[in-house]
Amino acid sequence: MERILVTGASGQLGAVLTKALQLKFGAEHVIASDLQFNKSFKGVFETLDVTNLEALKTIVGTYKVTRIYHLAAILSAKGEATPLKTWEINMSTFFNVLEVSRLLGVERVFFPSSIAVFGPNVSRMNTPQSSNLSPLTVYGVSKVAGENWANYYFNKYDLDVRSIRYPGIIGHQSLPGGGTTDYAVDIYHKAVKGEPFDCFLKASTRLPMIYIDDAVRASMELMEAPSKNLSVRTAYNLAGMSFSPEEIVRSIKKSYPNFEVTYRPDFRQKIADSWPMSIDDSKAREDWGWKPKYDLDTMSQVMIDNLKRYYNSVIA
Ligand code: VAH
């Protein structure tokens, strides 16, 4: 039976992925971990700073972990405030996961990469799987390095590391967490609360995005795929949908016709302008049958329904 460790389990993706893993494998087979204990969490939880090699080794050994989803990292926008600290944290944690997995016989490791690995020197439309990677953020640099270390450990030690270049992930379960794409999370909260929204990107800034349930399903489908089918050991391009702030506003206005939005681009505009506008994910479709289920309007409906339920319960 699998025993699965999730690092960064209290984060935007970690919290939803942990629940999906508990449903599939049984709560007793999933060990959630993060820097702080999450009081609302139900299941097995360990406080863990993944920069601490011994602490990670103890948890992996004690629970006889067979798979690790390593989600702990500092995201693009937040990371630019302290570049060297972001590099240190994003890399040291991944090195610890790779080394402990190699030494203790962890069977499969999931590493989240990002479309942030791309820079302004590649075609921004339908950006190919094999592109020159020259990111403008330290987060992107750490993901390019991580992809290559994943590929190195696969080829040198036969460690089965798998990775996806996530687009911007949109979910209703958490507040924005320092990502350049997180305007698309915050905007739904403001609309449902009846507040105006001040967007830090230009109205026309198109970016690849994905609804969190699709992102979680993609991660789990990749981790279940037969190793022999996987031709990419750096990270797979993955697409859900692409939209701009003005397009998401149009979708939200179907439910909130009077929703007011202003556009005041800040430093995150330069980051967004360096990223693709759409992604070619044909390799993921060929190798492990990837297919998104959510488009913009379907996602808006789910986001609004869930946030209305949340804010009504908070107000009640
Ligand atoms: C970020 N949400 O904005 C993350 C993601 C593609 C963007 O990596 O940093």
Short mmCIF file of C-alpha atoms and ligand atoms in Angstrom, two decimals:
data_model
loop_
_atom_site.label_atom_id
_atom_site.label_comp_id
_atom_site.label_asym_id
_atom_site.label_seq_id
_atom_site.Cartn_x
_atom_site.Cartn_y
_atom_site.Cartn_z
CA MET A 1 0.00 0.00 0.00
CA GLU A 2 1.30 3.51 -0.82
CA ARG A 3 2.34 5.83 2.00
CA ILE A 4 2.41 9.37 0.66
CA LEU A 5 4.13 12.42 2.14
CA VAL A 6 2.97 15.88 1.02
CA THR A 7 5.25 18.82 1.82
CA GLY A 8 3.68 22.29 1.76
CA ALA A 9 0.34 20.60 2.52
CA SER A 10 -1.22 23.79 3.94
CA GLY A 11 -0.61 25.72 0.72
CA GLN A 12 -3.07 26.44 -2.11
CA LEU A 13 -2.39 23.24 -4.05
CA GLY A 14 -1.20 21.16 -1.08
CA ALA A 15 -4.46 21.44 0.86
CA VAL A 16 -6.63 20.28 -2.07
CA LEU A 17 -4.18 17.64 -3.28
CA THR A 18 -3.91 16.15 0.23
CA LYS A 19 -7.69 15.69 0.43
CA ALA A 20 -7.74 14.03 -3.01
CA LEU A 21 -4.92 11.68 -1.99
CA GLN A 22 -6.72 10.81 1.25
CA LEU A 23 -9.86 9.97 -0.75
CA LYS A 24 -7.94 7.75 -3.16
CA PHE A 25 -5.48 6.02 -0.80
CA GLY A 26 -7.15 6.36 2.62
CA ALA A 27 -6.38 9.11 5.16
CA GLU A 28 -4.10 6.83 7.16
CA HIS A 29 -1.82 6.44 4.11
CA VAL A 30 -1.28 10.18 3.58
CA ILE A 31 1.09 12.22 5.74
CA ALA A 32 0.50 15.96 5.34
CA SER A 33 3.30 18.29 6.43
CA ASP A 34 4.05 21.98 6.57
CA LEU A 35 5.91 24.55 8.68
CA GLN A 36 2.92 25.13 10.95
CA PHE A 37 0.24 22.75 12.15
CA ASN A 38 -3.03 23.44 10.38
CA LYS A 39 -5.77 23.32 13.09
CA SER A 40 -8.57 22.65 10.60
CA PHE A 41 -6.72 19.72 9.03
CA LYS A 42 -8.18 16.22 9.38
CA GLY A 43 -5.74 13.35 9.06
CA VAL A 44 -2.06 12.58 9.72
CA PHE A 45 -0.09 15.85 10.03
CA GLU A 46 3.58 16.48 10.85
CA THR A 47 5.14 19.92 11.28
CA LEU A 48 8.16 19.85 8.96
CA ASP A 49 10.71 22.37 7.74
CA VAL A 50 11.98 20.66 4.57
CA THR A 51 15.24 22.62 4.79
CA ASN A 52 15.99 20.28 7.74
CA LEU A 53 17.42 17.13 6.16
CA GLU A 54 17.38 15.06 9.37
CA ALA A 55 13.76 15.97 10.12
CA LEU A 56 12.72 14.94 6.61
CA LYS A 57 14.71 11.71 6.85
CA THR A 58 13.04 10.86 10.19
CA ILE A 59 9.52 11.33 8.81
CA VAL A 60 10.23 9.38 5.59
CA GLY A 61 11.83 6.56 7.59
CA THR A 62 9.25 6.43 10.38
CA TYR A 63 6.27 6.27 8.01
CA LYS A 64 8.12 4.17 5.38
CA VAL A 65 7.07 6.73 2.75
CA THR A 66 6.72 5.34 -0.79
CA ARG A 67 5.83 8.59 -2.58
CA ILE A 68 6.55 12.29 -1.98
CA TYR A 69 4.65 15.25 -3.43
CA HIS A 70 7.05 18.13 -2.76
CA LEU A 71 4.99 21.32 -2.92
CA ALA A 72 6.81 23.59 -0.46
CA ALA A 73 8.29 26.60 -2.30
CA ILE A 74 8.23 30.41 -2.49
CA LEU A 75 6.23 31.66 -5.51
CA SER A 76 7.16 34.15 -8.25
CA ALA A 77 6.05 37.56 -7.01
CA LYS A 78 6.82 37.01 -3.32
CA GLY A 79 10.16 35.46 -4.26
CA GLU A 80 11.38 38.65 -5.94
CA ALA A 81 11.47 40.45 -2.59
CA THR A 82 14.30 38.19 -1.35
CA PRO A 83 15.89 36.49 -4.41
CA LEU A 84 18.78 34.70 -2.67
CA LYS A 85 16.56 33.44 0.18
CA THR A 86 14.00 32.23 -2.40
CA TRP A 87 16.75 30.36 -4.29
CA GLU A 88 18.12 28.87 -1.06
CA ILE A 89 14.72 27.66 0.17
CA ASN A 90 13.42 26.39 -3.17
CA MET A 91 16.65 24.50 -3.93
CA SER A 92 17.71 23.20 -0.51
CA THR A 93 14.27 21.72 0.12
CA PHE A 94 14.26 19.94 -3.25
CA PHE A 95 17.83 18.63 -2.77
CA ASN A 96 16.75 17.23 0.61
CA VAL A 97 13.74 15.52 -0.98
CA LEU A 98 15.89 14.06 -3.77
CA GLU A 99 18.61 12.82 -1.43
CA VAL A 100 16.27 11.34 1.19
CA SER A 101 14.22 9.68 -1.57
CA ARG A 102 17.40 8.17 -3.11
CA LEU A 103 18.80 6.97 0.22
CA LEU A 104 15.56 5.62 1.71
CA GLY A 105 14.10 4.06 -1.44
CA VAL A 106 11.11 6.35 -2.03
CA GLU A 107 9.55 4.99 -5.23
CA ARG A 108 8.12 8.12 -6.86
CA VAL A 109 8.63 11.87 -6.33
CA PHE A 110 6.42 14.68 -7.67
CA PHE A 111 8.05 18.08 -8.24
CA PRO A 112 5.86 21.07 -9.25
CA SER A 113 7.44 23.15 -11.97
CA SER A 114 5.74 26.12 -13.58
CA ILE A 115 5.22 28.08 -16.79
CA ALA A 116 7.46 30.55 -14.95
CA VAL A 117 10.41 28.57 -16.43
CA PHE A 118 9.80 30.36 -19.74
CA GLY A 119 11.21 33.79 -20.48
CA PRO A 120 10.57 36.52 -23.09
CA ASN A 121 12.72 34.78 -25.74
CA VAL A 122 10.26 32.03 -26.71
CA SER A 123 7.06 32.05 -28.76
CA ARG A 124 4.34 33.10 -26.30
CA MET A 125 1.54 31.43 -28.23
CA ASN A 126 1.28 27.65 -27.86
CA THR A 127 4.73 27.60 -26.23
CA PRO A 128 6.44 24.30 -27.14
CA GLN A 129 7.50 21.62 -24.65
CA SER A 130 11.14 21.96 -25.74
CA SER A 131 11.88 25.65 -25.50
CA ASN A 132 14.91 27.66 -24.45
CA LEU A 133 14.31 28.40 -20.75
CA SER A 134 15.46 31.90 -19.69
CA PRO A 135 13.16 32.95 -16.84
CA LEU A 136 13.10 36.49 -15.42
CA THR A 137 12.21 35.48 -11.84
CA VAL A 138 14.29 33.64 -9.27
CA TYR A 139 11.27 31.37 -8.77
CA GLY A 140 11.49 30.49 -12.48
CA VAL A 141 15.26 30.00 -12.24
CA SER A 142 14.75 27.63 -9.29
CA LYS A 143 12.17 25.67 -11.28
CA VAL A 144 14.48 25.34 -14.31
CA ALA A 145 17.22 24.09 -11.98
CA GLY A 146 14.76 21.76 -10.25
CA GLU A 147 13.62 20.26 -13.56
CA ASN A 148 17.23 19.52 -14.50
CA TRP A 149 18.03 18.01 -11.11
CA ALA A 150 14.92 15.82 -11.42
CA ASN A 151 16.17 14.63 -14.81
CA TYR A 152 19.68 14.07 -13.36
CA TYR A 153 18.43 11.93 -10.45
CA PHE A 154 16.29 9.91 -12.86
CA ASN A 155 19.22 9.19 -15.18
CA LYS A 156 21.96 8.77 -12.54
CA TYR A 157 20.08 7.05 -9.71
CA ASP A 158 16.97 5.76 -11.50
CA LEU A 159 14.86 7.83 -9.07
CA ASP A 160 11.36 8.11 -10.55
CA VAL A 161 10.86 11.91 -10.33
CA ARG A 162 7.93 13.38 -12.26
CA SER A 163 7.05 17.03 -12.85
CA ILE A 164 4.46 19.36 -14.37
CA ARG A 165 4.87 23.00 -15.48
CA TYR A 166 1.73 24.31 -13.82
CA PRO A 167 -0.06 27.32 -15.25
CA GLY A 168 -1.61 29.74 -12.76
CA ILE A 169 -3.71 27.63 -10.40
CA ILE A 170 -7.14 28.99 -9.44
CA GLY A 171 -9.04 27.61 -6.44
CA HIS A 172 -11.59 28.76 -3.86
CA GLN A 173 -10.06 26.91 -0.92
CA SER A 174 -7.34 29.46 -0.10
CA LEU A 175 -6.52 33.14 -0.37
CA PRO A 176 -3.91 34.41 -2.92
CA GLY A 177 -0.37 33.28 -1.96
CA GLY A 178 2.18 35.59 -3.60
CA GLY A 179 1.87 34.41 -7.20
CA THR A 180 1.71 36.63 -10.25
CA THR A 181 -1.42 34.76 -11.36
CA ASP A 182 -3.12 35.16 -7.98
CA TYR A 183 -5.10 38.17 -9.17
CA ALA A 184 -7.38 35.52 -10.68
CA VAL A 185 -8.05 34.08 -7.21
CA ASP A 186 -8.53 37.40 -5.43
CA ILE A 187 -10.93 38.74 -8.09
CA TYR A 188 -13.55 36.11 -7.26
CA HIS A 189 -13.36 36.89 -3.53
CA LYS A 190 -13.92 40.59 -4.23
CA ALA A 191 -16.84 39.93 -6.62
CA VAL A 192 -18.63 37.65 -4.15
CA LYS A 193 -18.06 40.12 -1.30
CA GLY A 194 -19.51 42.90 -3.46
CA GLU A 195 -16.27 44.86 -3.40
CA PRO A 196 -14.49 46.56 -6.31
CA PHE A 197 -11.31 44.90 -7.59
CA ASP A 198 -8.00 46.64 -8.29
CA CYS A 199 -6.08 44.47 -10.78
CA PHE A 200 -2.26 44.54 -10.71
CA LEU A 201 -2.08 43.41 -14.36
CA LYS A 202 -3.23 45.15 -17.57
CA ALA A 203 -6.71 44.14 -18.79
CA SER A 204 -5.30 42.42 -21.87
CA THR A 205 -2.64 40.27 -20.08
CA ARG A 206 -3.42 36.75 -21.26
CA LEU A 207 -1.88 33.92 -19.19
CA PRO A 208 -2.22 30.14 -19.04
CA MET A 209 -4.38 29.10 -16.09
CA ILE A 210 -5.97 25.95 -14.67
CA TYR A 211 -8.75 25.23 -12.20
CA ILE A 212 -7.36 23.55 -9.08
CA ASP A 213 -9.35 20.32 -9.49
CA ASP A 214 -7.79 19.88 -12.95
CA ALA A 215 -4.34 20.66 -11.51
CA VAL A 216 -4.75 18.06 -8.75
CA ARG A 217 -6.08 15.45 -11.18
CA ALA A 218 -3.17 16.08 -13.57
CA SER A 219 -0.64 15.55 -10.75
CA MET A 220 -2.25 12.29 -9.64
CA GLU A 221 -2.71 11.00 -13.19
CA LEU A 222 0.95 11.68 -13.96
CA MET A 223 2.02 9.89 -10.76
CA GLU A 224 -0.12 6.85 -11.67
CA ALA A 225 1.12 6.61 -15.27
CA PRO A 226 3.41 3.67 -16.17
CA SER A 227 7.03 4.90 -16.04
CA LYS A 228 7.72 3.42 -19.50
CA ASN A 229 5.18 5.80 -21.05
CA LEU A 230 6.91 8.96 -19.82
CA SER A 231 9.22 10.56 -22.40
CA VAL A 232 9.77 13.78 -20.40
CA ARG A 233 11.84 13.68 -17.20
CA THR A 234 12.35 17.43 -16.80
CA ALA A 235 8.72 18.66 -16.61
CA TYR A 236 5.60 18.37 -18.75
CA ASN A 237 3.94 21.44 -20.24
CA LEU A 238 0.33 21.50 -19.05
CA ALA A 239 -2.57 23.70 -20.13
CA GLY A 240 -6.04 24.13 -18.70
CA MET A 241 -7.17 27.36 -20.35
CA SER A 242 -5.83 30.86 -21.07
CA PHE A 243 -7.52 34.12 -20.20
CA SER A 244 -6.88 37.80 -19.50
CA PRO A 245 -8.24 39.96 -16.68
CA GLU A 246 -10.83 41.47 -19.03
CA GLU A 247 -11.98 37.99 -20.05
CA ILE A 248 -12.36 36.78 -16.45
CA VAL A 249 -14.22 40.01 -15.63
CA ARG A 250 -16.63 39.29 -18.50
CA SER A 251 -17.19 35.80 -17.11
CA ILE A 252 -17.77 37.07 -13.55
CA LYS A 253 -20.17 39.79 -14.76
CA LYS A 254 -22.53 37.05 -15.93
CA SER A 255 -23.23 36.60 -12.19
CA TYR A 256 -22.32 40.11 -10.97
CA PRO A 257 -23.24 42.62 -13.73
CA ASN A 258 -22.25 45.62 -11.57
CA PHE A 259 -18.82 44.29 -10.60
CA GLU A 260 -16.30 47.15 -10.79
CA VAL A 261 -12.66 46.66 -11.79
CA THR A 262 -9.75 49.10 -12.09
CA TYR A 263 -6.38 48.26 -13.66
CA ARG A 264 -3.17 49.49 -12.00
CA PRO A 265 -0.28 47.35 -13.30
CA ASP A 266 2.66 46.98 -10.90
CA PHE A 267 6.01 45.07 -10.93
CA ARG A 268 4.13 41.85 -11.60
CA GLN A 269 3.23 43.10 -15.11
CA LYS A 270 6.85 42.61 -16.24
CA ILE A 271 6.83 39.06 -14.87
CA ALA A 272 3.53 38.25 -16.60
CA ASP A 273 4.75 39.77 -19.89
CA SER A 274 7.71 37.37 -19.81
CA TRP A 275 5.51 34.28 -19.59
CA PRO A 276 3.63 32.39 -22.33
CA MET A 277 0.08 33.34 -23.24
CA SER A 278 -0.81 29.75 -24.12
CA ILE A 279 0.90 26.37 -23.80
CA ASP A 280 1.37 23.37 -26.11
CA ASP A 281 0.68 20.39 -23.82
CA SER A 282 0.55 17.76 -26.58
CA LYS A 283 3.31 15.68 -24.91
CA ALA A 284 1.24 15.34 -21.72
CA ARG A 285 -1.77 14.33 -23.82
CA GLU A 286 0.26 11.76 -25.77
CA ASP A 287 2.24 10.25 -22.87
CA TRP A 288 -0.39 10.03 -20.13
CA GLY A 289 -3.72 11.08 -21.64
CA TRP A 290 -4.00 14.57 -20.15
CA LYS A 291 -7.28 16.41 -20.90
CA PRO A 292 -8.61 19.43 -18.97
CA LYS A 293 -12.24 19.46 -17.82
CA TYR A 294 -12.71 23.11 -16.78
CA ASP A 295 -13.01 26.16 -19.03
CA LEU A 296 -13.35 29.77 -17.83
CA ASP A 297 -17.13 29.90 -17.42
CA THR A 298 -17.32 26.47 -15.75
CA MET A 299 -14.56 27.56 -13.36
CA SER A 300 -16.30 30.89 -12.61
CA GLN A 301 -19.51 29.09 -11.71
CA VAL A 302 -17.75 26.71 -9.31
CA MET A 303 -15.64 29.51 -7.78
CA ILE A 304 -18.64 31.78 -7.23
CA ASP A 305 -20.89 29.01 -5.86
CA ASN A 306 -18.24 27.90 -3.34
CA LEU A 307 -17.22 31.40 -2.26
CA LYS A 308 -20.87 32.42 -1.79
CA ARG A 309 -21.33 29.38 0.45
CA TYR A 310 -18.14 30.26 2.37
CA TYR A 311 -18.91 33.95 2.93
CA ASN A 312 -22.54 33.22 3.86
CA SER A 313 -21.32 30.76 6.50
CA VAL A 314 -18.76 33.28 7.78
CA ILE A 315 -21.41 36.03 7.97
CA ALA A 316 -24.08 33.70 9.48
C1 VAH B 1 2.98 32.07 -9.50
N1 VAH B 1 0.96 30.74 -9.23
O1 VAH B 1 2.28 32.97 -9.96
C2 VAH B 1 2.39 30.66 -9.48
C3 VAH B 1 2.61 29.98 -10.82
C4 VAH B 1 2.46 30.18 -13.31
C5 VAH B 1 2.43 30.89 -12.00
O2 VAH B 1 3.84 29.35 -10.85
O3 VAH B 1 4.10 32.24 -9.06
#
